[in-house]
Coordinates of C-alpha atoms and ligand atoms in Angstrom, one line a residue:
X407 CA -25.9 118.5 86.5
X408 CA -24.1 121.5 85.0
X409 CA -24.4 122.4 81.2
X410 CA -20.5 121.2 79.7
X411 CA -20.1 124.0 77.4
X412 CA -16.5 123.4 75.5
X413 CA -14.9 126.2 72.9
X414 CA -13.0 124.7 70.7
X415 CA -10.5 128.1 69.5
X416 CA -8.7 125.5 66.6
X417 CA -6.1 127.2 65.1
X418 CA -7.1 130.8 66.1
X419 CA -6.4 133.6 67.5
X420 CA -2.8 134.4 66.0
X421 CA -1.0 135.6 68.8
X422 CA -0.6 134.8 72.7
X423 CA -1.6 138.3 73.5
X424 CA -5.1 138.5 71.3
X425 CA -5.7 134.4 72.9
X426 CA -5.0 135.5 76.7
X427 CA -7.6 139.2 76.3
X428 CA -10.1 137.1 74.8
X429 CA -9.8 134.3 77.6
X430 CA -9.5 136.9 80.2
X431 CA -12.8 138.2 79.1
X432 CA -14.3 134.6 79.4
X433 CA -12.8 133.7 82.2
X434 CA -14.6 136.5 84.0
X435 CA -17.6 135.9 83.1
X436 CA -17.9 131.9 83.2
X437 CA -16.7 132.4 86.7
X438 CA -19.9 133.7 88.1
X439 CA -22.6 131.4 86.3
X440 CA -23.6 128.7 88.0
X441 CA -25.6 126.1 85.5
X442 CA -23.0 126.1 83.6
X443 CA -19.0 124.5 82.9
X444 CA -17.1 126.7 80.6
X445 CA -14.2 125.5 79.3
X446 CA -11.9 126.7 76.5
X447 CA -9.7 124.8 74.2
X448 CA -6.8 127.0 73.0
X449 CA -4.1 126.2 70.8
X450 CA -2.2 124.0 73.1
X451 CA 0.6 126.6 72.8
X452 CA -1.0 129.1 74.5
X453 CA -2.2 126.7 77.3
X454 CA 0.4 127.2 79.7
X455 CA 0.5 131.1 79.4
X456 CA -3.6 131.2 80.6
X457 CA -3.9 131.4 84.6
X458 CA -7.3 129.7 84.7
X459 CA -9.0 128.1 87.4
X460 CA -9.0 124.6 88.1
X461 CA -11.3 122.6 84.6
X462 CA -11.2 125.4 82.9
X463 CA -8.6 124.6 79.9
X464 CA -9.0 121.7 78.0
X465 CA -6.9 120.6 74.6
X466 CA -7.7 119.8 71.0
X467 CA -5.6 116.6 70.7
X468 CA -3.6 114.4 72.4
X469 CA -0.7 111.9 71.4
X470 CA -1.5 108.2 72.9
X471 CA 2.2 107.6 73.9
X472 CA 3.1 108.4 77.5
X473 CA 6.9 109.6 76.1
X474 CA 9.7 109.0 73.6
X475 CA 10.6 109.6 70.1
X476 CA 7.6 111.6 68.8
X477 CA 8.6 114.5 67.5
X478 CA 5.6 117.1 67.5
X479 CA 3.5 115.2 69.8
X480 CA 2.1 115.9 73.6
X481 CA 1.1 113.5 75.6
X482 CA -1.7 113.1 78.1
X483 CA 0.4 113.7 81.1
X484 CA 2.1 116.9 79.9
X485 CA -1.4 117.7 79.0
X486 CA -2.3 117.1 82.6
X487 CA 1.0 119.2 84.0
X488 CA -0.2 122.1 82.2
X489 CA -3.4 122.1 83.7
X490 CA -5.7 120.6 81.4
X491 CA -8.8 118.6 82.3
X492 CA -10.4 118.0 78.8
X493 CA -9.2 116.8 75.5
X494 CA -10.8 116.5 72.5
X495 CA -10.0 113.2 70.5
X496 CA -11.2 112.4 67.0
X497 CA -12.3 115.8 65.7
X498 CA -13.2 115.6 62.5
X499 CA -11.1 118.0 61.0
X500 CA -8.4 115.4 62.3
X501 CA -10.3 112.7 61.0
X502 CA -10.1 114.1 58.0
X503 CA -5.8 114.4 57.8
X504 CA -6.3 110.8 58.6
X505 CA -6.9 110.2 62.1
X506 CA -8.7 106.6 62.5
X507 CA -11.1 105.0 64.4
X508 CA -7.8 103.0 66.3
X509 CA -6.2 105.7 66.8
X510 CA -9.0 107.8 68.2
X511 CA -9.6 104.9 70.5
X512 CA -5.9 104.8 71.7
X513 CA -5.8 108.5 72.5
X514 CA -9.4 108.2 74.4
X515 CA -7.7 105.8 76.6
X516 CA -4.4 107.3 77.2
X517 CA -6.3 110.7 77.8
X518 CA -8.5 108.2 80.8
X519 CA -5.3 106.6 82.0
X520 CA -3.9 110.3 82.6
X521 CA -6.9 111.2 84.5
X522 CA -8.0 113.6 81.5
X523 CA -11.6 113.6 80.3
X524 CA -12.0 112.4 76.8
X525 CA -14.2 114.3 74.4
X526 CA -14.6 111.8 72.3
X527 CA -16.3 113.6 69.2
X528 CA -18.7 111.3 66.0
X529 CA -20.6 112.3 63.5
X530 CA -21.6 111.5 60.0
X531 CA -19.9 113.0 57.0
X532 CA -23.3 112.9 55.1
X533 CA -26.8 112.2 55.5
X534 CA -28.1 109.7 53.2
X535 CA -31.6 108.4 52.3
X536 CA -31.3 105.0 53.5
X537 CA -29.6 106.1 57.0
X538 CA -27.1 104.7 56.7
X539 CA -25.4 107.4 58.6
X540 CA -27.0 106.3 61.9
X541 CA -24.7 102.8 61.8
X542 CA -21.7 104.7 61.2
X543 CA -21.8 106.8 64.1
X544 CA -22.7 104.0 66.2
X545 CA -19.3 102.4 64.8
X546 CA -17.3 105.6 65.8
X547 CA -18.6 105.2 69.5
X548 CA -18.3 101.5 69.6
X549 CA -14.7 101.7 67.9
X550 CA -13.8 105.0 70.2
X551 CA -14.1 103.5 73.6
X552 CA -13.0 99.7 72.8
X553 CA -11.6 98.4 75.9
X554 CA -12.5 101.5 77.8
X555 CA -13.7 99.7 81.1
X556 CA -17.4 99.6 82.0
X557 CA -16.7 101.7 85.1
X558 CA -15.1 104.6 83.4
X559 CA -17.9 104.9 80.8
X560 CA -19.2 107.7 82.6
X561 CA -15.9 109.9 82.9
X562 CA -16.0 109.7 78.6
X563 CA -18.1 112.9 77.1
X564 CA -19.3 111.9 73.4
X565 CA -19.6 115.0 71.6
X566 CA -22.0 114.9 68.3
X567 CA -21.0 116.8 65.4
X568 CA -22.3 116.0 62.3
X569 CA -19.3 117.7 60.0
X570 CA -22.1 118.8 57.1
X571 CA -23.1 121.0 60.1
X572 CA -19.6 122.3 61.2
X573 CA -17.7 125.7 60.2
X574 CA -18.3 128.4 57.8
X575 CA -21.1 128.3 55.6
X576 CA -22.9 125.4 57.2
X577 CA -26.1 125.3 58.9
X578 CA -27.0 123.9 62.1
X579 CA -28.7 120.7 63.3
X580 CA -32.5 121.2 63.8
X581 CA -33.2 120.7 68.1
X582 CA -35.7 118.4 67.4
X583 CA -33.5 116.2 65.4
X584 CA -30.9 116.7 67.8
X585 CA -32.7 115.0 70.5
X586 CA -33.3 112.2 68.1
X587 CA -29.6 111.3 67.5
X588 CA -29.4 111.7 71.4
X589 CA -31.4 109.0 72.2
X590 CA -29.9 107.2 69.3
X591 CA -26.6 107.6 70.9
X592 CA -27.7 106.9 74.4
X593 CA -28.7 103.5 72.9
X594 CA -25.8 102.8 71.0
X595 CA -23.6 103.6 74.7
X596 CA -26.2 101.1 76.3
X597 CA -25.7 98.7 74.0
X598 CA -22.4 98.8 74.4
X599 CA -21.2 99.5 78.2
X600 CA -24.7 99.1 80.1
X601 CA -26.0 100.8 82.7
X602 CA -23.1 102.7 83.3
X603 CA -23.0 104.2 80.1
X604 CA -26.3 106.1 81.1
X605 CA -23.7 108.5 82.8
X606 CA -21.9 109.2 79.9
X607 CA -22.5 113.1 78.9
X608 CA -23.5 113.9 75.4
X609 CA -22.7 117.6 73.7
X610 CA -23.8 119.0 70.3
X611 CA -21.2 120.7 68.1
X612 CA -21.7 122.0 64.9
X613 CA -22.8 126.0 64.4
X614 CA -24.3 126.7 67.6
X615 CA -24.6 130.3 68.7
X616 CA -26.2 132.4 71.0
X617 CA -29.4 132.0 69.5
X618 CA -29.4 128.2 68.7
X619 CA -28.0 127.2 72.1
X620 CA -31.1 127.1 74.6
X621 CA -32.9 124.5 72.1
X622 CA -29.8 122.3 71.9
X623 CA -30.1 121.8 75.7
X624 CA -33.8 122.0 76.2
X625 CA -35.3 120.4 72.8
X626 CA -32.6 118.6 72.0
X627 CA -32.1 117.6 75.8
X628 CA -28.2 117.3 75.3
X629 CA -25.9 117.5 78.7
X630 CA -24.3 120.5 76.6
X631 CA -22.2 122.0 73.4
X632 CA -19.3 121.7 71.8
X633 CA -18.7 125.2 69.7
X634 CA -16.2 126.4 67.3
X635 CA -16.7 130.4 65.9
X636 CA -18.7 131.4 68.2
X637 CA -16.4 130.9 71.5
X638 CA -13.7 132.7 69.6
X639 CA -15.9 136.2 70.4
X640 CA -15.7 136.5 73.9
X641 CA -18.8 138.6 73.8
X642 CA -20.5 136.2 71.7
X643 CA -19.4 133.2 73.8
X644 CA -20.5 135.0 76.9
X645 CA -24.1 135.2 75.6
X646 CA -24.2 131.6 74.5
X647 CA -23.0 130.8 77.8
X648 CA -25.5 133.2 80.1
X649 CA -28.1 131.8 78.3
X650 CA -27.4 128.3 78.9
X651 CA -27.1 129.4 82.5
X652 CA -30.5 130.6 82.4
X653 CA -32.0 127.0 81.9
Ligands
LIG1649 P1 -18.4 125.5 64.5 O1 -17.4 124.3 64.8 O2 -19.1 125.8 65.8 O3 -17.6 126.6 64.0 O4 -19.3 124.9 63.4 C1 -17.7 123.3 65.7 C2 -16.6 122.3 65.8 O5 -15.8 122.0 64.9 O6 -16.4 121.7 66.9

């Protein structure tokens, strides 16, 4: 199975010209390795303007209405119109404007109805003593794909962030620790969809870079990586990316 490596671009770069050079620069690149799926997650305003191939786009939200009075909202099938293959639901940086468990779970199912993979993203705020941590996290998976049929378990990506390890500042997850929460998680999907959860692909976000990749996918044994800074670099981003290949 291929590596998933998603770049999540947030709110950056500032203009459609810097965002189509720097996806150019990807695109030629992550078109030639083989071990690995690249795919980029622009501001959802410049996802129309990118001529990428097919999978190669994927959003940073989704609205969990189909259509209708909701002003400043997309939904999952003009996601789909323009192209996209993957969204990311439940970030925690939209967590944290108030995004809830409910309503990351209604936007991971209309992404599914729309034939869109959800990238359905959990982590802990904090690490305490007690681990504490390690129940909350299994509530944001078993609150994220409530009602999600058995069947389409495998077509959900659960991407692990803890958010003391995200942006600026903050330090990456150790590998070994991130094979830990792996098998935690892979646990937590049996428990909840069976067998069939097995399937479901599990990424690694928070402060991975060129040099912290490999062990993510080799230590930490995760089907690949969700990253922030580093994929807004192309040259950066095509070194995380080569490696992974390398596997
Ligand atoms: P980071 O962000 O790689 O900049 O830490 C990761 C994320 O928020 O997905």
């Amino acid at each position: 199975m291929k590596k998933l490596i998603v770049g999540n671009w947030k709110m950056n770069p500032g203009t459609l010209a810097e965002a189509k050079k720097a996806f150019e620069k990807i695109r030629s690149g992550a078109v030639r390795l083989r071990g690995v799926e690249t795919v980029i997650c622009p501001p959802a305003v410049y996802l129309a303007a990118f001529s990428a191939p097919k999978g190669m786009l994927g959003a940073q939200d989704v609205f969990y209405e189909v259509e209708g009075a909701h002003t400043g909202e997309l939904s999952a099938p003009q996601l789909k119109s323009a192209g996209v293959k993957y969204v990311i639901v439940g970030h925690s940086e939209r967590r944290a404007l108030g995004e809830s468990d409910e309503v990351v779970n209604k936007k991971v199912r209309a992404a599914l109805a729309a034939s869109l993979i959800p990238i359905l993203c959990v982590g802990e705020r904090v690490r305490d003593p007690e681990h504490r941590y390690l129940h909350d996290v299994r509530e944001q998976l078993r609150a994220g794909v409530r009602g999600v049929l058995r069947a389409s378990l495998p077509k959900v990506v659960v991407a692990y962030e803890p958010v003391w390890a995200i942006g600026k500042g903050a330090k990456a997850l150790d590998a070994s620790e991130a094979l830990h929460m792996n098998l935690y998680i892979k646990k937590a999907l049996a428990d909840i969809g069976g067998d069939m959860a097995g399937k479901t692909r599990i990424l690694y976000g928070g402060s991975v870079d060129a040099a912290n990749a490999v062990s993510f996918l080799t230590e930490g044994k995760m089907d690949g990586l969700l990253v922030g800074r580093e994929s807004l670099t192309p040259a950066k981003f095509l070194a995380l990316i080569s490696h992974a290949d390398e596997i």
